[in-house]
Amino acid sequence: MKRSAPPVPTVSVVIATRDRPEKIPRAVASVLANDHPAFDLTVVDQSSTDATQSALRELAGTDPRLHLLHVTETGLSRARNTGIRASTGSIIAFTDDDCIVPDRWIADIVRAFDSDRDGQLLYGCVAPLPDEDNPYLTPFLKIETVERLSRTDGFRVIGMGANFAARRRLFDAIGGFDERLGCGGPLCAGEDFDFAYRTYRSGAVILLRPDVSLLHDGRRERSDWPGLVRNYGIGDGAFYSKHIRCGDLRAMQMLSGRVARMGTRVAAKRIIGQWTDEDSYLRGLLTGVKEGLRFRVDRRSRQYVTR
């Protein structure tokens, strides 16, 4: 008797966007060009005008896999949580409105999860556009080899929200993204690192996969970087301090190690009269620790809540 093939996993892709009508159509089109047989795409639009809806209306009218959802409340973490609730896939994949995914992206995510059934969260590579004249002005993530992060394999803070995926059951187990963290939230950034750390703490396995990759059309000009890096620092400081307030010694070790490393590099640069983005990050990190105190921490969910 022939064995039937296992069912194809359904994948829900979520893209959060706000006021980027010139970029979102290309991101959406690249996702819809994927060849996985069972997926849908939800665009959570937080734009202040109807330009994004107009840019995607024709595509949504011709492709039933595309769902447009306009919401008035802003914040990247809030948008992702909205997309999770609005979708049904057993795997949820996330990318950004300024990214271009290859037509095998969803299939590569499914294949990675199939190859390691313990994996619950996955991060892939994010690369600048190949014709970018200065690729170092575009945020990127290079993953060199296949890795597992877990309580037995070890853990480090790594990952980028432009290219990641998770099994739905992980969100059921540990909750969604902390809505005080992340771009557009009061604590600016850090939601991806926080989610990865909560995943690690839950005992789940995180996969790092160089074969799951995409392009990032996200160049920032040199003048933008100090503010961008400072916001990264604020989010990271708030992320670390939240877990420290829950009595987490590992989080304390990670924060003290990061401050020590950054402080040493900043001091060395100042000796020779140089100011670098690490100065901005370190200042942001300390600011984030302080700003996090404005919020209460729910120790059970390890998420910030308004006092």
Tab-separated table of C-alpha atoms in Angstrom:
chain	number	residue	atom	x	y	z
A	1	MET	CA	0.000	0.000	0.000
A	2	LYS	CA	1.383	3.397	-1.016
A	3	ARG	CA	1.990	5.933	1.707
A	4	SER	CA	0.339	9.290	1.096
A	5	ALA	CA	2.621	12.329	1.017
A	6	PRO	CA	2.582	14.529	4.130
A	7	PRO	CA	0.395	17.623	3.807
A	8	VAL	CA	2.089	20.756	2.484
A	9	PRO	CA	2.466	23.309	5.316
A	10	THR	CA	0.415	26.448	4.864
A	11	VAL	CA	2.463	29.609	5.181
A	12	SER	CA	1.147	33.069	6.007
A	13	VAL	CA	3.434	35.956	5.099
A	14	VAL	CA	3.048	39.240	6.988
A	15	ILE	CA	4.394	42.611	5.855
A	16	ALA	CA	3.931	45.726	7.986
A	17	THR	CA	4.050	49.030	6.115
A	18	ARG	CA	3.634	52.725	6.772
A	19	ASP	CA	3.759	55.489	4.158
A	20	ARG	CA	5.966	53.712	1.606
A	21	PRO	CA	3.666	53.451	-1.405
A	22	GLU	CA	6.655	53.640	-3.756
A	23	LYS	CA	8.323	50.506	-2.325
A	24	ILE	CA	5.569	48.211	-1.068
A	25	PRO	CA	4.318	47.087	-4.542
A	26	ARG	CA	7.683	45.539	-5.404
A	27	ALA	CA	7.904	43.775	-2.028
A	28	VAL	CA	4.380	42.384	-2.426
A	29	ALA	CA	4.954	41.295	-6.023
A	30	SER	CA	8.117	39.425	-5.047
A	31	VAL	CA	6.255	37.462	-2.364
A	32	LEU	CA	3.352	36.640	-4.694
A	33	ALA	CA	5.841	35.329	-7.278
A	34	ASN	CA	6.793	32.486	-4.921
A	35	ASP	CA	6.055	28.962	-6.066
A	36	HIS	CA	5.016	27.386	-2.756
A	37	PRO	CA	1.571	25.862	-3.362
A	38	ALA	CA	-0.119	27.008	-0.137
A	39	PHE	CA	0.514	30.527	1.101
A	40	ASP	CA	-1.165	33.872	1.610
A	41	LEU	CA	0.093	37.390	2.243
A	42	THR	CA	-1.332	39.920	4.680
A	43	VAL	CA	-0.183	43.536	4.406
A	44	VAL	CA	-0.839	45.434	7.619
A	45	ASP	CA	-0.988	49.068	6.530
A	46	GLN	CA	-0.527	51.782	9.159
A	47	SER	CA	-0.161	54.596	6.632
A	48	SER	CA	-1.414	58.119	7.277
A	49	THR	CA	-2.873	58.403	3.748
A	50	ASP	CA	-4.621	56.028	1.318
A	51	ALA	CA	-1.631	55.997	-1.070
A	52	THR	CA	-0.548	52.490	-0.018
A	53	GLN	CA	-4.053	51.089	-0.447
A	54	SER	CA	-4.241	52.703	-3.890
A	55	ALA	CA	-0.840	51.290	-4.890
A	56	LEU	CA	-1.942	47.738	-4.005
A	57	ARG	CA	-5.661	47.817	-4.832
A	58	GLU	CA	-5.357	46.457	-8.380
A	59	LEU	CA	-3.042	43.643	-7.306
A	60	ALA	CA	-5.349	42.716	-4.424
A	61	GLY	CA	-8.281	42.602	-6.827
A	62	THR	CA	-6.573	40.059	-9.075
A	63	ASP	CA	-4.780	37.824	-6.554
A	64	PRO	CA	-6.931	36.281	-3.782
A	65	ARG	CA	-3.803	35.362	-1.799
A	66	LEU	CA	-3.249	39.053	-0.981
A	67	HIS	CA	-5.139	40.572	1.941
A	68	LEU	CA	-4.928	44.294	2.767
A	69	LEU	CA	-5.607	45.354	6.321
A	70	HIS	CA	-5.567	49.046	7.242
A	71	VAL	CA	-5.224	49.933	10.938
A	72	THR	CA	-4.973	53.323	12.606
A	73	GLU	CA	-2.729	52.425	15.550
A	74	THR	CA	0.979	52.498	14.706
A	75	GLY	CA	4.018	50.482	15.758
A	76	LEU	CA	5.864	47.615	14.096
A	77	SER	CA	5.260	45.121	16.906
A	78	ARG	CA	1.563	45.974	16.962
A	79	ALA	CA	1.353	45.504	13.184
A	80	ARG	CA	3.046	42.106	13.353
A	81	ASN	CA	0.744	40.965	16.139
A	82	THR	CA	-2.239	42.114	14.071
A	83	GLY	CA	-0.945	40.126	11.090
A	84	ILE	CA	-0.505	37.004	13.221
A	85	ARG	CA	-4.097	37.219	14.467
A	86	ALA	CA	-5.440	37.869	10.963
A	87	SER	CA	-3.657	34.901	9.345
A	88	THR	CA	-4.095	31.143	9.567
A	89	GLY	CA	-0.873	29.511	8.322
A	90	SER	CA	0.923	26.929	10.451
A	91	ILE	CA	4.130	28.843	9.624
A	92	ILE	CA	4.212	32.641	9.681
A	93	ALA	CA	6.952	34.383	7.704
A	94	PHE	CA	7.841	38.061	7.997
A	95	THR	CA	9.601	40.515	5.741
A	96	ASP	CA	9.643	44.294	5.358
A	97	ASP	CA	8.110	46.665	2.837
A	98	ASP	CA	11.537	47.557	1.434
A	99	CYS	CA	12.654	43.965	0.832
A	100	ILE	CA	12.641	41.788	-2.276
A	101	VAL	CA	12.358	38.043	-1.762
A	102	PRO	CA	13.359	35.358	-4.304
A	103	ASP	CA	10.692	33.054	-5.718
A	104	ARG	CA	12.012	30.171	-3.608
A	105	TRP	CA	11.944	32.111	-0.299
A	106	ILE	CA	8.819	30.488	1.160
A	107	ALA	CA	9.871	27.017	-0.033
A	108	ASP	CA	13.307	27.536	1.567
A	109	ILE	CA	11.652	28.434	4.884
A	110	VAL	CA	9.446	25.334	4.765
A	111	ARG	CA	12.440	23.162	3.841
A	112	ALA	CA	14.461	24.543	6.759
A	113	PHE	CA	11.710	23.773	9.257
A	114	ASP	CA	11.230	20.302	7.713
A	115	SER	CA	14.940	19.587	8.121
A	116	ASP	CA	14.828	20.325	11.867
A	117	ARG	CA	11.484	19.510	13.445
A	118	ASP	CA	12.625	21.011	16.753
A	119	GLY	CA	13.075	24.440	15.164
A	120	GLN	CA	10.431	26.967	16.183
A	121	LEU	CA	11.967	30.277	15.058
A	122	LEU	CA	14.157	30.897	12.017
A	123	TYR	CA	16.350	33.796	10.906
A	124	GLY	CA	17.791	34.156	7.412
A	125	CYS	CA	20.254	36.429	5.619
A	126	VAL	CA	19.497	40.012	4.612
A	127	ALA	CA	21.710	41.439	1.857
A	128	PRO	CA	21.965	44.887	0.215
A	129	LEU	CA	20.928	45.253	-3.411
A	130	PRO	CA	23.738	43.973	-5.669
A	131	ASP	CA	24.087	47.333	-7.437
A	132	GLU	CA	24.297	49.349	-4.201
A	133	ASP	CA	27.376	51.591	-4.481
A	134	ASN	CA	27.992	51.553	-0.715
A	135	PRO	CA	26.431	48.388	0.741
A	136	TYR	CA	27.531	49.297	4.271
A	137	LEU	CA	24.884	52.037	4.347
A	138	THR	CA	22.147	49.376	4.159
A	139	PRO	CA	21.292	47.362	7.310
A	140	PHE	CA	22.165	43.728	6.605
A	141	LEU	CA	22.624	40.381	8.313
A	142	LYS	CA	25.129	37.785	7.125
A	143	ILE	CA	24.773	34.242	8.459
A	144	GLU	CA	27.796	32.134	7.587
A	145	THR	CA	26.697	28.600	8.495
A	146	VAL	CA	23.666	26.588	9.561
A	147	GLU	CA	23.299	26.872	13.339
A	148	ARG	CA	20.931	26.017	16.165
A	149	LEU	CA	20.474	28.211	19.228
A	150	SER	CA	18.912	26.605	22.279
A	151	ARG	CA	19.513	25.769	25.925
A	152	THR	CA	21.752	22.893	24.868
A	153	ASP	CA	23.345	24.549	21.812
A	154	GLY	CA	23.981	27.959	23.380
A	155	PHE	CA	22.491	31.355	22.667
A	156	ARG	CA	23.571	34.739	21.391
A	157	VAL	CA	21.667	37.813	20.309
A	158	ILE	CA	21.357	37.671	16.517
A	159	GLY	CA	18.638	38.107	13.918
A	160	MET	CA	16.942	40.746	11.820
A	161	GLY	CA	13.231	41.395	11.524
A	162	ALA	CA	13.422	41.782	7.746
A	163	ASN	CA	13.743	38.008	7.277
A	164	PHE	CA	12.402	35.575	9.836
A	165	ALA	CA	9.685	32.990	10.336
A	166	ALA	CA	8.115	31.030	13.176
A	167	ARG	CA	5.749	28.168	13.700
A	168	ARG	CA	2.347	29.415	14.833
A	169	ARG	CA	2.506	27.262	17.935
A	170	LEU	CA	5.449	29.331	19.177
A	171	PHE	CA	3.234	32.433	19.358
A	172	ASP	CA	0.580	30.340	21.118
A	173	ALA	CA	3.199	29.306	23.689
A	174	ILE	CA	5.046	32.568	24.449
A	175	GLY	CA	2.768	35.305	23.077
A	176	GLY	CA	3.422	37.891	20.394
A	177	PHE	CA	5.819	40.795	20.099
A	178	ASP	CA	6.200	43.287	22.932
A	179	GLU	CA	4.302	46.314	21.622
A	180	ARG	CA	6.338	48.812	23.650
A	181	LEU	CA	9.440	47.661	21.758
A	182	GLY	CA	10.006	48.019	18.013
A	183	CYS	CA	9.993	50.828	15.462
A	184	GLY	CA	7.126	53.225	16.100
A	185	GLY	CA	6.799	52.086	19.720
A	186	PRO	CA	7.890	54.124	22.740
A	187	LEU	CA	11.083	52.066	23.129
A	188	CYS	CA	12.128	52.307	19.467
A	189	ALA	CA	13.563	48.857	18.643
A	190	GLY	CA	14.647	45.536	20.159
A	191	GLU	CA	11.421	43.577	19.549
A	192	ASP	CA	13.169	40.920	17.445
A	193	PHE	CA	15.939	40.280	19.976
A	194	ASP	CA	13.375	40.192	22.769
A	195	PHE	CA	11.231	37.660	20.919
A	196	ALA	CA	14.276	35.479	20.203
A	197	TYR	CA	15.326	35.582	23.855
A	198	ARG	CA	11.845	34.653	25.043
A	199	THR	CA	11.921	31.796	22.521
A	200	TYR	CA	15.239	30.606	23.959
A	201	ARG	CA	13.955	30.870	27.526
A	202	SER	CA	10.914	28.760	26.641
A	203	GLY	CA	13.212	25.876	25.690
A	204	ALA	CA	12.500	26.147	21.950
A	205	VAL	CA	15.120	25.904	19.194
A	206	ILE	CA	16.111	28.841	16.963
A	207	LEU	CA	17.479	28.105	13.488
A	208	LEU	CA	20.000	30.287	11.649
A	209	ARG	CA	19.895	29.518	7.924
A	210	PRO	CA	22.166	31.143	5.328
A	211	ASP	CA	20.114	29.526	2.531
A	212	VAL	CA	17.008	31.557	3.456
A	213	SER	CA	17.963	34.946	2.033
A	214	LEU	CA	16.511	38.123	0.543
A	215	LEU	CA	17.527	41.596	-0.645
A	216	HIS	CA	17.067	44.805	1.326
A	217	ASP	CA	16.403	48.048	-0.542
A	218	GLY	CA	16.897	49.974	2.684
A	219	ARG	CA	19.858	52.287	2.224
A	220	ARG	CA	20.210	55.020	4.823
A	221	GLU	CA	22.373	58.018	4.162
A	222	ARG	CA	25.412	58.518	6.373
A	223	SER	CA	23.690	61.325	8.254
A	224	ASP	CA	20.851	58.933	9.200
A	225	TRP	CA	23.011	56.379	10.939
A	226	PRO	CA	23.679	58.033	14.339
A	227	GLY	CA	19.935	58.345	14.992
A	228	LEU	CA	19.229	54.856	13.659
A	229	VAL	CA	21.955	53.261	15.770
A	230	ARG	CA	20.847	55.222	18.844
A	231	ASN	CA	17.334	53.830	18.430
A	232	TYR	CA	18.767	50.315	18.141
A	233	GLY	CA	20.574	50.954	21.422
A	234	ILE	CA	17.429	52.234	23.154
A	235	GLY	CA	15.492	49.131	22.142
A	236	ASP	CA	18.292	46.791	23.185
A	237	GLY	CA	18.715	48.498	26.550
A	238	ALA	CA	14.996	48.242	27.231
A	239	PHE	CA	14.985	44.588	26.132
A	240	TYR	CA	17.853	43.596	28.422
A	241	SER	CA	16.607	45.561	31.423
A	242	LYS	CA	13.102	44.096	31.182
A	243	HIS	CA	14.450	40.592	31.713
A	244	ILE	CA	16.875	41.766	34.392
A	245	ARG	CA	13.903	43.163	36.318
A	246	CYS	CA	12.477	39.632	36.226
A	247	GLY	CA	15.600	38.379	38.026
A	248	ASP	CA	17.250	36.990	34.903
A	249	LEU	CA	20.992	36.634	35.499
A	250	ARG	CA	21.683	35.641	31.886
A	251	ALA	CA	20.209	38.925	30.683
A	252	MET	CA	22.358	40.780	33.215
A	253	GLN	CA	25.467	39.026	31.904
A	254	MET	CA	24.566	39.833	28.296
A	255	LEU	CA	23.962	43.511	29.056
A	256	SER	CA	27.104	43.960	31.163
A	257	GLY	CA	29.166	42.191	28.493
A	258	ARG	CA	27.790	44.414	25.754
A	259	VAL	CA	28.365	47.605	27.758
A	260	ALA	CA	31.933	46.519	28.552
A	261	ARG	CA	32.757	45.700	24.923
A	262	MET	CA	31.184	48.857	23.546
A	263	GLY	CA	32.699	51.017	26.267
A	264	THR	CA	36.197	49.685	25.537
A	265	ARG	CA	35.881	50.346	21.809
A	266	VAL	CA	34.419	53.827	22.330
A	267	ALA	CA	37.205	54.729	24.769
A	268	ALA	CA	39.870	53.529	22.328
A	269	LYS	CA	38.391	55.603	19.508
A	270	ARG	CA	38.116	58.709	21.674
A	271	ILE	CA	41.791	58.466	22.562
A	272	ILE	CA	42.592	59.056	18.897
A	273	GLY	CA	39.848	61.668	18.543
A	274	GLN	CA	37.311	59.611	16.619
A	275	TRP	CA	33.535	59.579	17.075
A	276	THR	CA	31.796	56.456	15.774
A	277	ASP	CA	28.294	55.024	15.640
A	278	GLU	CA	29.244	52.934	18.670
A	279	ASP	CA	29.106	56.145	20.742
A	280	SER	CA	25.499	56.644	19.655
A	281	TYR	CA	24.625	53.014	20.305
A	282	LEU	CA	26.137	53.022	23.809
A	283	ARG	CA	24.319	56.221	24.743
A	284	GLY	CA	21.104	54.722	23.394
A	285	LEU	CA	21.662	51.496	25.319
A	286	LEU	CA	21.904	53.338	28.635
A	287	THR	CA	18.917	55.511	27.706
A	288	GLY	CA	16.889	52.379	26.949
A	289	VAL	CA	17.602	50.918	30.379
A	290	LYS	CA	16.263	54.120	31.936
A	291	GLU	CA	13.274	54.515	29.593
A	292	GLY	CA	12.149	50.955	30.229
A	293	LEU	CA	11.503	51.898	33.857
A	294	ARG	CA	8.519	53.958	32.669
A	295	PHE	CA	6.679	50.674	32.128
A	296	ARG	CA	5.675	47.818	34.369
A	297	VAL	CA	6.832	44.306	33.432
A	298	ASP	CA	4.401	41.411	33.415
A	299	ARG	CA	6.673	38.708	34.823
A	300	ARG	CA	4.577	35.857	33.446
A	301	SER	CA	4.635	36.996	29.814
A	302	ARG	CA	7.863	39.033	30.156
A	303	GLN	CA	6.248	41.875	28.271
A	304	TYR	CA	6.068	45.557	29.114
A	305	VAL	CA	2.688	46.920	30.145
A	306	THR	CA	1.568	50.468	30.873
A	307	ARG	CA	1.691	51.386	34.531
